[in-house]
C-alpha positions as a Python dict, from the first residue, in 0.01 Angstrom:
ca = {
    (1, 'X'): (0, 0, 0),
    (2, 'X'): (-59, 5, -381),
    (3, 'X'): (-236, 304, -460),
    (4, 'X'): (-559, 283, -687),
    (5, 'X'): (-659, 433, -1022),
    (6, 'X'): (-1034, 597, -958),
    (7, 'X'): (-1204, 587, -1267),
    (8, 'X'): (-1539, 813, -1232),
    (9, 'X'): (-1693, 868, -1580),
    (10, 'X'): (-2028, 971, -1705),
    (11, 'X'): (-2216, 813, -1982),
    (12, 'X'): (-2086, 823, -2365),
    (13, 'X'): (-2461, 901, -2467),
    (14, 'X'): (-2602, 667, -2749),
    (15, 'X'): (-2304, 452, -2677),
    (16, 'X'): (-2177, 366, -2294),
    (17, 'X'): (-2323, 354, -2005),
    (18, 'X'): (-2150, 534, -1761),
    (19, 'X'): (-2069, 212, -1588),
    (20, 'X'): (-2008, 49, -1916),
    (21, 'X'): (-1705, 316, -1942),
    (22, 'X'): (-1534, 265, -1626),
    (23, 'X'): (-1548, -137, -1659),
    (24, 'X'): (-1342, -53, -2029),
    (25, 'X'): (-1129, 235, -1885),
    (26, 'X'): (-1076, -53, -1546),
    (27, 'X'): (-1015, -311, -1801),
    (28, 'X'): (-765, -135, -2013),
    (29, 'X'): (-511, 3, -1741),
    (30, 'X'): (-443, -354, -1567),
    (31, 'X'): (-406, -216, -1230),
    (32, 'X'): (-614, -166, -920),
    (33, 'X'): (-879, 34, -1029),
    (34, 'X'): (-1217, 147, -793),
    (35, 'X'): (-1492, 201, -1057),
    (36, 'X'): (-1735, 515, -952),
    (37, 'X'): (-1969, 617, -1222),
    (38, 'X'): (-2079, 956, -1241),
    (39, 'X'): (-2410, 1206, -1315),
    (40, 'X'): (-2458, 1511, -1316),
    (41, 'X'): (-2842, 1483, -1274),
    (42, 'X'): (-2987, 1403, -1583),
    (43, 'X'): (-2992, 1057, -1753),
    (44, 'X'): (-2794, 825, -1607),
    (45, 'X'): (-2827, 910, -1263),
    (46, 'X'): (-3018, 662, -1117),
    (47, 'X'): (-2773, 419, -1311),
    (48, 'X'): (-2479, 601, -1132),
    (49, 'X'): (-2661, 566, -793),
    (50, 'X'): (-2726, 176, -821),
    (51, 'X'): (-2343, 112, -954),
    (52, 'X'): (-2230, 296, -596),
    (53, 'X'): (-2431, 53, -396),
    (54, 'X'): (-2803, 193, -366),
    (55, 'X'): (-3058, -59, -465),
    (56, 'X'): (-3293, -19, -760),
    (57, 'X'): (-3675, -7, -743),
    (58, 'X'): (-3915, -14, -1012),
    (59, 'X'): (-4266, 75, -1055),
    (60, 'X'): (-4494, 120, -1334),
    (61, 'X'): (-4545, 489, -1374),
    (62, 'X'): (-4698, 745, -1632),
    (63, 'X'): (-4540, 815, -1910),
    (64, 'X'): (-4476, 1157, -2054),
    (65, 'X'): (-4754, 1093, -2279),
    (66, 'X'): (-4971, 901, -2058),
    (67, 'X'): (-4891, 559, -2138),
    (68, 'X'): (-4708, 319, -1893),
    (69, 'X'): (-4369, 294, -1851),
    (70, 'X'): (-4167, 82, -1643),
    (71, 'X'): (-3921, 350, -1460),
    (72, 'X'): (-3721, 300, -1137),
    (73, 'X'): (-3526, 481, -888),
    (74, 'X'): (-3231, 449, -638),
    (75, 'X'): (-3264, 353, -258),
    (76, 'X'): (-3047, 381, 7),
    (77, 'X'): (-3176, 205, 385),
    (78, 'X'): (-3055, 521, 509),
    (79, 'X'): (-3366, 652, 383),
    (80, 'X'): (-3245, 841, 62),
    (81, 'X'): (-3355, 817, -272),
    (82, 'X'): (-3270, 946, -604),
    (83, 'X'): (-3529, 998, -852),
    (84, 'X'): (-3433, 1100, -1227),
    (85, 'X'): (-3685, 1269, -1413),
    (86, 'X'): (-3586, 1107, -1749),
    (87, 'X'): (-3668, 799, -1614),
    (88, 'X'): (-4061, 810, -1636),
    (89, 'X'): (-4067, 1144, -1823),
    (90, 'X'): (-3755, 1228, -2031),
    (91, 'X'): (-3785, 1222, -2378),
    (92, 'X'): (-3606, 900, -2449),
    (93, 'X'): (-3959, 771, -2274),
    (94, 'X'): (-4164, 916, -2603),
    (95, 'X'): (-4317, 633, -2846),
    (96, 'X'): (-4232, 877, -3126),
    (97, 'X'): (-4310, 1201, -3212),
    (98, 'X'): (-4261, 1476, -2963),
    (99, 'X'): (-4521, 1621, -2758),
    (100, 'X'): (-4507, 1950, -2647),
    (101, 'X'): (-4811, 2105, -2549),
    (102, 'X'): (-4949, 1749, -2371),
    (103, 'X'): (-4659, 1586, -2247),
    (104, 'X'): (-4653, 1548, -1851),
    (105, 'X'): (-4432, 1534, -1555),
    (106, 'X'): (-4654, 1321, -1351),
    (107, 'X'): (-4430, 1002, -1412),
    (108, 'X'): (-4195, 1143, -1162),
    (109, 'X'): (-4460, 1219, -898),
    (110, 'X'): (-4586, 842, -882),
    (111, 'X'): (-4164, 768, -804),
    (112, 'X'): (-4131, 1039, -544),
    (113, 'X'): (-4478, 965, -421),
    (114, 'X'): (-4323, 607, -405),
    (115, 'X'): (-4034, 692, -224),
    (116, 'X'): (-4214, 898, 19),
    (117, 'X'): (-4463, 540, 113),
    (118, 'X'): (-4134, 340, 133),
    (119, 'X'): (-3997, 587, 436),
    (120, 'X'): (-3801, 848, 278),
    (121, 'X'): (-3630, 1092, 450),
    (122, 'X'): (-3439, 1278, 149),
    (123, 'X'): (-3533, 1274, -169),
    (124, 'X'): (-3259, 1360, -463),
    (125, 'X'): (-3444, 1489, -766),
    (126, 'X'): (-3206, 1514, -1055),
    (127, 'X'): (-3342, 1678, -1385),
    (128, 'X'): (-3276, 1644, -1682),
    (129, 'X'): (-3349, 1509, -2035),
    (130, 'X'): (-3694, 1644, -1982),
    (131, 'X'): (-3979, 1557, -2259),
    (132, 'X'): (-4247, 1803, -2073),
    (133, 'X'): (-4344, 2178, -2030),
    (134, 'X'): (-4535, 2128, -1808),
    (135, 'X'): (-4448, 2381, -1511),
    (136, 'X'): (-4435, 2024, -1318),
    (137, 'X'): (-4815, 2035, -1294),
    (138, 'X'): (-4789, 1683, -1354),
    (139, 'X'): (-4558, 1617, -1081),
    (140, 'X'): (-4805, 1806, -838),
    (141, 'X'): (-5094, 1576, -964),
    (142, 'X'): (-4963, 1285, -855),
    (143, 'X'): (-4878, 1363, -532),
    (144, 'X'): (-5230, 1518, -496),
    (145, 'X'): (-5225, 1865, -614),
    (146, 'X'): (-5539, 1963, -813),
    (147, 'X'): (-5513, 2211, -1107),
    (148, 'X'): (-5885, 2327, -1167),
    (149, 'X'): (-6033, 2550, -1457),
    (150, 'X'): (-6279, 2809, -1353),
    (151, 'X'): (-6574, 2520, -1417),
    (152, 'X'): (-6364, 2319, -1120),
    (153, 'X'): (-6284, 2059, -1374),
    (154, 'X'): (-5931, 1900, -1383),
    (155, 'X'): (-5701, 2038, -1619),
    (156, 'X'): (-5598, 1773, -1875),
    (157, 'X'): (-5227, 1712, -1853),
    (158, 'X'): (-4972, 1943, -2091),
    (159, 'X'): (-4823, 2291, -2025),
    (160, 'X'): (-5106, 2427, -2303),
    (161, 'X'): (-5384, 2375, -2080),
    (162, 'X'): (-5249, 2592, -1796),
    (163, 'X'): (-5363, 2864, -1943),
    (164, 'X'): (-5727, 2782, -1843),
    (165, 'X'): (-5599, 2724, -1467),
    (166, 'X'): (-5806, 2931, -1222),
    (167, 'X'): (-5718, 2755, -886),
    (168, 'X'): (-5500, 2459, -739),
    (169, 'X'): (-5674, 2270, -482),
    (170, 'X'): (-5373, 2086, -225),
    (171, 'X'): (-5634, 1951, 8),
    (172, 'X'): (-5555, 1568, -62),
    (173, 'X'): (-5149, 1705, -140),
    (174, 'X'): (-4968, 1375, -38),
    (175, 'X'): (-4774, 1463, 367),
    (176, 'X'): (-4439, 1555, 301),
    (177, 'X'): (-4369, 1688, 639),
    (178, 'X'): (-4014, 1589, 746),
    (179, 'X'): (-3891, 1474, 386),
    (180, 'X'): (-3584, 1673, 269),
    (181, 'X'): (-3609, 1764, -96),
    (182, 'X'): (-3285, 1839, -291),
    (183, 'X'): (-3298, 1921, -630),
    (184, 'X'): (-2981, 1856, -796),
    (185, 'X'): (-2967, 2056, -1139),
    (186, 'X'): (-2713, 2261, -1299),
    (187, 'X'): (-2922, 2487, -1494),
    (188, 'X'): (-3000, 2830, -1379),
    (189, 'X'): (-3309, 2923, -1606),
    (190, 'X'): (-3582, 3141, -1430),
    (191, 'X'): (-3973, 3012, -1526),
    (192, 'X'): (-4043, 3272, -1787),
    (193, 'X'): (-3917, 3479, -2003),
    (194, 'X'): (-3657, 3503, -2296),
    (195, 'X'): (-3456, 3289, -2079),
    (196, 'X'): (-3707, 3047, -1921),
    (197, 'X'): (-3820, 2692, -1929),
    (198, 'X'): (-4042, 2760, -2290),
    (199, 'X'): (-3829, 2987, -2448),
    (200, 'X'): (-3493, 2791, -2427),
    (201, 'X'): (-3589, 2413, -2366),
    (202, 'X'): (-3937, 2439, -2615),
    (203, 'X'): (-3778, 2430, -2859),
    (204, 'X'): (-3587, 2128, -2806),
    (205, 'X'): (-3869, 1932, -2718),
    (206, 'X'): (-4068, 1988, -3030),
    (207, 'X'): (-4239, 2308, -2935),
    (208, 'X'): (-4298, 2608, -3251),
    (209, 'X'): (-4293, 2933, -3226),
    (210, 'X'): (-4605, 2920, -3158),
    (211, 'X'): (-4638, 2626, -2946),
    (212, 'X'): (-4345, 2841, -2708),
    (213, 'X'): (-4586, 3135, -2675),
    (214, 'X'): (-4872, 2909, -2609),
    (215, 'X'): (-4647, 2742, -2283),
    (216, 'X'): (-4491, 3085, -2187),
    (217, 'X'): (-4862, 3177, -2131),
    (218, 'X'): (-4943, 2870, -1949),
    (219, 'X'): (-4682, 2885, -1699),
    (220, 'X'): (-4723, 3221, -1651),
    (221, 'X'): (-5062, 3210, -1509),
    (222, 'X'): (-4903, 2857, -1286),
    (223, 'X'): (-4718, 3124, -1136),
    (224, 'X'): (-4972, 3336, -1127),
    (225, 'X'): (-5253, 3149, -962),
    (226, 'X'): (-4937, 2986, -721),
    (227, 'X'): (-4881, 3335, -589),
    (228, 'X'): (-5241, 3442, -542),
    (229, 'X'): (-5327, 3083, -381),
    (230, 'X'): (-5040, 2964, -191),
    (231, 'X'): (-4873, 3356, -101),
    (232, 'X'): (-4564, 3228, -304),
    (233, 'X'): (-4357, 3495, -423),
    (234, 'X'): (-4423, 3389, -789),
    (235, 'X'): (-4500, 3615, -1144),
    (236, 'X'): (-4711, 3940, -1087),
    (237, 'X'): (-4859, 4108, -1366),
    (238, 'X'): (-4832, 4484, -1485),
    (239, 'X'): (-5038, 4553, -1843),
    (240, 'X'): (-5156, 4205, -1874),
    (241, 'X'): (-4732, 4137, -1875),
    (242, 'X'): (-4620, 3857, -1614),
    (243, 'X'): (-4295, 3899, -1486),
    (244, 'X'): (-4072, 3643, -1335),
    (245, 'X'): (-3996, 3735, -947),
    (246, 'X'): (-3923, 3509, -653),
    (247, 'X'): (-4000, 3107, -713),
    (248, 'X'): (-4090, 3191, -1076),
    (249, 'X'): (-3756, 3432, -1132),
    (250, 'X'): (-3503, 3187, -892),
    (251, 'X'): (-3205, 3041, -1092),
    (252, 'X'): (-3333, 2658, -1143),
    (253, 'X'): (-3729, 2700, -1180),
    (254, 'X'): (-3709, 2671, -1537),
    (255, 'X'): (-3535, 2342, -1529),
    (256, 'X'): (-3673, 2039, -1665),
    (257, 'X'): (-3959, 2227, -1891),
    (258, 'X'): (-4051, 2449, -1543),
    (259, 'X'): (-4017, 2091, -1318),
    (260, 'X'): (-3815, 2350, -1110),
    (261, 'X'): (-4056, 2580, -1034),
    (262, 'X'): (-4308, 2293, -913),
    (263, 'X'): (-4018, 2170, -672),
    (264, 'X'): (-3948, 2506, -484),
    (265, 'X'): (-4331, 2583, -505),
    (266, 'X'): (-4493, 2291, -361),
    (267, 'X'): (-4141, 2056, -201),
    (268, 'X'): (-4005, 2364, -99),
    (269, 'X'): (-3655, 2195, -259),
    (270, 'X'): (-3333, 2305, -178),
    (271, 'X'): (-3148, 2352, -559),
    (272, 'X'): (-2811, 2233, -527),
    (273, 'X'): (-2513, 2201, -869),
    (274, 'X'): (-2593, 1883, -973),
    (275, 'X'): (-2270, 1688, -1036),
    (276, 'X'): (-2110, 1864, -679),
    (277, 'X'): (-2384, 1787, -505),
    (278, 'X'): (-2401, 1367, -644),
    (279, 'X'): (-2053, 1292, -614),
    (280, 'X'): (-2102, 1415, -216),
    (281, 'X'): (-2375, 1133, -256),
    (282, 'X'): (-2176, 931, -399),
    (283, 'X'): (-1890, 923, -205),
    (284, 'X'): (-1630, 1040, -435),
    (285, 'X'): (-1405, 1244, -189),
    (286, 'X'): (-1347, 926, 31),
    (287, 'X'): (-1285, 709, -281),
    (288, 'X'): (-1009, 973, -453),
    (289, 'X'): (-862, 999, -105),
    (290, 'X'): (-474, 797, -178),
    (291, 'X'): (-575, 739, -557),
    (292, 'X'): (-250, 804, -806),
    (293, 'X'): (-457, 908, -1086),
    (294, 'X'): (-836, 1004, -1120),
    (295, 'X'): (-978, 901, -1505),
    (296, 'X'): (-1311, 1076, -1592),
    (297, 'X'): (-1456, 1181, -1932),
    (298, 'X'): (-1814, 1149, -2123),
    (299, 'X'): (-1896, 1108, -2482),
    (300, 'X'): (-1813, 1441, -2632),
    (301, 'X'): (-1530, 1716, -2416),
    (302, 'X'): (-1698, 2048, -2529),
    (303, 'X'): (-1752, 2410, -2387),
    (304, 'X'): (-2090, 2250, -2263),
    (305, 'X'): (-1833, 2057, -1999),
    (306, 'X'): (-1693, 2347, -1922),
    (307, 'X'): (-2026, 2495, -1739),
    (308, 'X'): (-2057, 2255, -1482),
    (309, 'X'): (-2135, 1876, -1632),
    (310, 'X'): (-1960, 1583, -1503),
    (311, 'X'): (-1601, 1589, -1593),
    (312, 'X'): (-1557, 1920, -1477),
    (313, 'X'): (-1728, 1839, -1134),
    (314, 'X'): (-1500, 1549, -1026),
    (315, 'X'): (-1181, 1712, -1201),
    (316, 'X'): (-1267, 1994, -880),
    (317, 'X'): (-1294, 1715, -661),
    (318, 'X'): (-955, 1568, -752),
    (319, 'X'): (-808, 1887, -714),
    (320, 'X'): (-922, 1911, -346),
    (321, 'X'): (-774, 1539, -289),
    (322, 'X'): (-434, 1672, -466),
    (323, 'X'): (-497, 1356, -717),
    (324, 'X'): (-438, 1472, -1111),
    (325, 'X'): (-703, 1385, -1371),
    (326, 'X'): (-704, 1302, -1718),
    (327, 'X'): (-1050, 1214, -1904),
    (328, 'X'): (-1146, 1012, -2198),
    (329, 'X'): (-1407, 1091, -2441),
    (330, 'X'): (-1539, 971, -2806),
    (331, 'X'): (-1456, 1381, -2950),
    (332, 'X'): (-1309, 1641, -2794),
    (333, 'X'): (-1310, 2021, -2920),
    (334, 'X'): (-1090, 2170, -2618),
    (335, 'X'): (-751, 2323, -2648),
    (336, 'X'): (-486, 2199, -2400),
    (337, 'X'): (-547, 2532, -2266),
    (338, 'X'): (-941, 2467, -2158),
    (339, 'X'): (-883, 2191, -2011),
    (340, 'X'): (-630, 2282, -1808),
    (341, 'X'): (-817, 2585, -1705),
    (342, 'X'): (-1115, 2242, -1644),
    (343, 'X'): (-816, 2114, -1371),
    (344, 'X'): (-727, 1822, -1660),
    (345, 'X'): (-432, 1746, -1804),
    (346, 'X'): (-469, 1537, -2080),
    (347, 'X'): (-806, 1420, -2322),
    (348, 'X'): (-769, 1100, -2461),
    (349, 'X'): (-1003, 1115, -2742),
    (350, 'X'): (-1177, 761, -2956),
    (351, 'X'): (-1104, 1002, -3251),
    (352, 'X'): (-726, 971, -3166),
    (353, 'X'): (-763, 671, -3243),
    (354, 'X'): (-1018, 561, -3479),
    (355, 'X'): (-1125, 861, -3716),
    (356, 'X'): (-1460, 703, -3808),
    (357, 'X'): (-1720, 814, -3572),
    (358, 'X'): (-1942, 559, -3681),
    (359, 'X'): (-1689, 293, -3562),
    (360, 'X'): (-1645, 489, -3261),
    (361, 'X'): (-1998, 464, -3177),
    (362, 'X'): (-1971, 137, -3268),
    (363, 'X'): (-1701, -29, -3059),
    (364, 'X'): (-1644, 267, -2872),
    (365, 'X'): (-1575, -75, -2520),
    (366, 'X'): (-1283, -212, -2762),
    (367, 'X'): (-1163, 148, -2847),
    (368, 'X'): (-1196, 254, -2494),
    (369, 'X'): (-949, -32, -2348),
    (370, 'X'): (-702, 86, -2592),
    (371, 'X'): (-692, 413, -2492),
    (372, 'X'): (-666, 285, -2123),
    (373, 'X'): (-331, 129, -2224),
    (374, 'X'): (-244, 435, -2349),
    (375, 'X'): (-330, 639, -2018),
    (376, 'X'): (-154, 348, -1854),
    (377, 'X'): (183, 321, -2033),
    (378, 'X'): (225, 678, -2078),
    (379, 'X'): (81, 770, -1692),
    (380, 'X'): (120, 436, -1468),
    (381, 'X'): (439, 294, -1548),
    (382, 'X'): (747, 337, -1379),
    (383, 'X'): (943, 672, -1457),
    (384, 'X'): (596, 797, -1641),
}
């Protein structure tokens, strides 16, 4: 039996697609390769989903700033879908400038509120690459939820208008009785805070100083009214001061601009470590099983792998299958020494290569079937 290289890559961001990487890699080693690209939740998942055999379905869905957007997710007949929240509301979906106070989740509640029409029976909600602050009020909306001011009036969408919430109304909340809700996410940010979903992500998405304590304060009182209305264990209050405890303070609500929150509040997820949890969905323990050599990577090996993205994920998963793992990437800034500690023995790096990174970006497909020859003559040849 000739034994298989199993080339499971993520995305080189701005560059590759994640399956655009392992056809290069596959193409550059000349031997029997399987081809499993990877996620670790955020963009690209869906992508990763589809190139492993689910199907792809698209709908026309809201925007993070209210206009349409054509977004899709992944669907399995067994009855399980994958939704990605960059797809409708990441900020790759924003016309142009940033919108932090307005922008919405509710993009991703029309897909899951899809998914759940269409027969779902497990829904995979990967986050990531979010555009929105929104304490996934949005998402709520759109399967139902109603966030009223003290007037009873609908709260326009944006984590800034929370702050006039007074009640949430899930009378018309769409049935998600007997639909299994998995969030797969590796970040562990409570809801508020110094470390929650306005103070670290805000930032990133546009928001001031100002604009950050103007969303701390609006998903502080989402907490707030949760726990008063729906007996969640959410933020209490002591001097006017809300404190994150249960849903609000759990590792994960403050993903995805508070998206978190929203899922163990109203879905009652189940947060699971993204890339773990996807290659189990993926099927990558089956596929490593009698491989000689497992090839991963992404666009840029940094300490940021290190915590949990892809490479690291499926380097674990190698280890269990006994198969060794090198990765390639467009940059790497790990020692030999980090990536063994990663369970990898070797980064082959575009830079090695080509020290432009402009040409790197560039023809980063050429560049990557070189350093597949590479991996190949030095790994996959006789005596190597």
């Amino acid at each position: 039996m000739v034994q298989h290289v199993l080339v499971a890559p993520d995305k080189f961001k701005g560059s590759l697609t994640a399956a655009e990487v392992a056809s290069h890699v596959s193409a550059g080693l000349g031997v029997p390769t399987v081809e499993l690209p990877v996620a670790d939740g955020g963009d690209g998942t869906v992508d990763a989903a589809v190139a492993s055999g689910y199907s792809r379905i698209t709908i026309e869905a809201t925007g993070p700033t209210g206009r349409p957007v054509s977004a899709s997710y992944a669907w399995h007949p067994t009855g399980t879908a994958v939704v990605e929240l960059a797809e409708a509301s990441g900020l790759r979906r924003l016309p142009g400038e940033r919108e932090p106070l307005t922008a919405t989740s509710r993009g991703t509640g029309e897909l899951i509120a899809d998914a759940v029409r269409r027969g779902a029976k497990r829904v995979v909600l990967g986050l990531g690459g979010s555009a929105c602050t929104d304490g996934g009020a949005g998402l709520a909306q759109a399967l139902g939820a109603r966030f009223l001011d003290a007037e009873g009036n609908d709260l326009p969408p944006g984590g800034a208008a929370l702050k006039k919430l007074d009640r949430i109304d899930m009378s018309g909340f769409l049935d998600i009785s007997g639909v299994e809700f998995v969030v797969a996410s590796d970040v562990d940010n409570p809801l508020l805070g110094p470390h929650g979903a306005a103070a670290v992500y805000g930032p990133q998405k546009g928001a001031t100083p100002d604009d950050v304590k103007t969303l701390e304060a609006g998903l502080a009182r989402l907490a707030a009214i949760a726990t008063a209305t729906h007996g969640l264990m959410g933020a209490v209050e002591h001097d006017d001061v809300p404190r994150a405890m249960g849903v609000a303070g759990a590792p994960g609500a403050g993903a995805a601009g508070g998206v978190g929150f929203a899922a163990l509040a109203f879905l009652h997820a189940e947060l699971r470590p993204g890339i773990d949890y996807l290659l189990d969905l993926l099927g990558f323990d089956a596929h490593a099983e009698g491989a000689r050599l497992v090839i991963t990577g992404e666009g840029s090996l940094d300490e940021q792998t290190l915590r949990g993205k892809a490479p690291a994920g499926v380097a674990r998963g190698a280890a269990r299958a006994g198969v060794p793992v090198v990765a390639v990437c467009g940059r790497t800034t790990l020692s030999a020494s980090d990536l063994k500690a990663a369970g990898i023995e070797a980064a082959y790096a575009l830079t090695d290569i080509e020290p432009d990174p402009a040409r790197c970006m560039a023809e980063a497909g050429p560049l990557l079937e070189r350093l597949a020859a590479r991996i190949a003559a030095e790994r996959l040849t006789e005596g190597a």
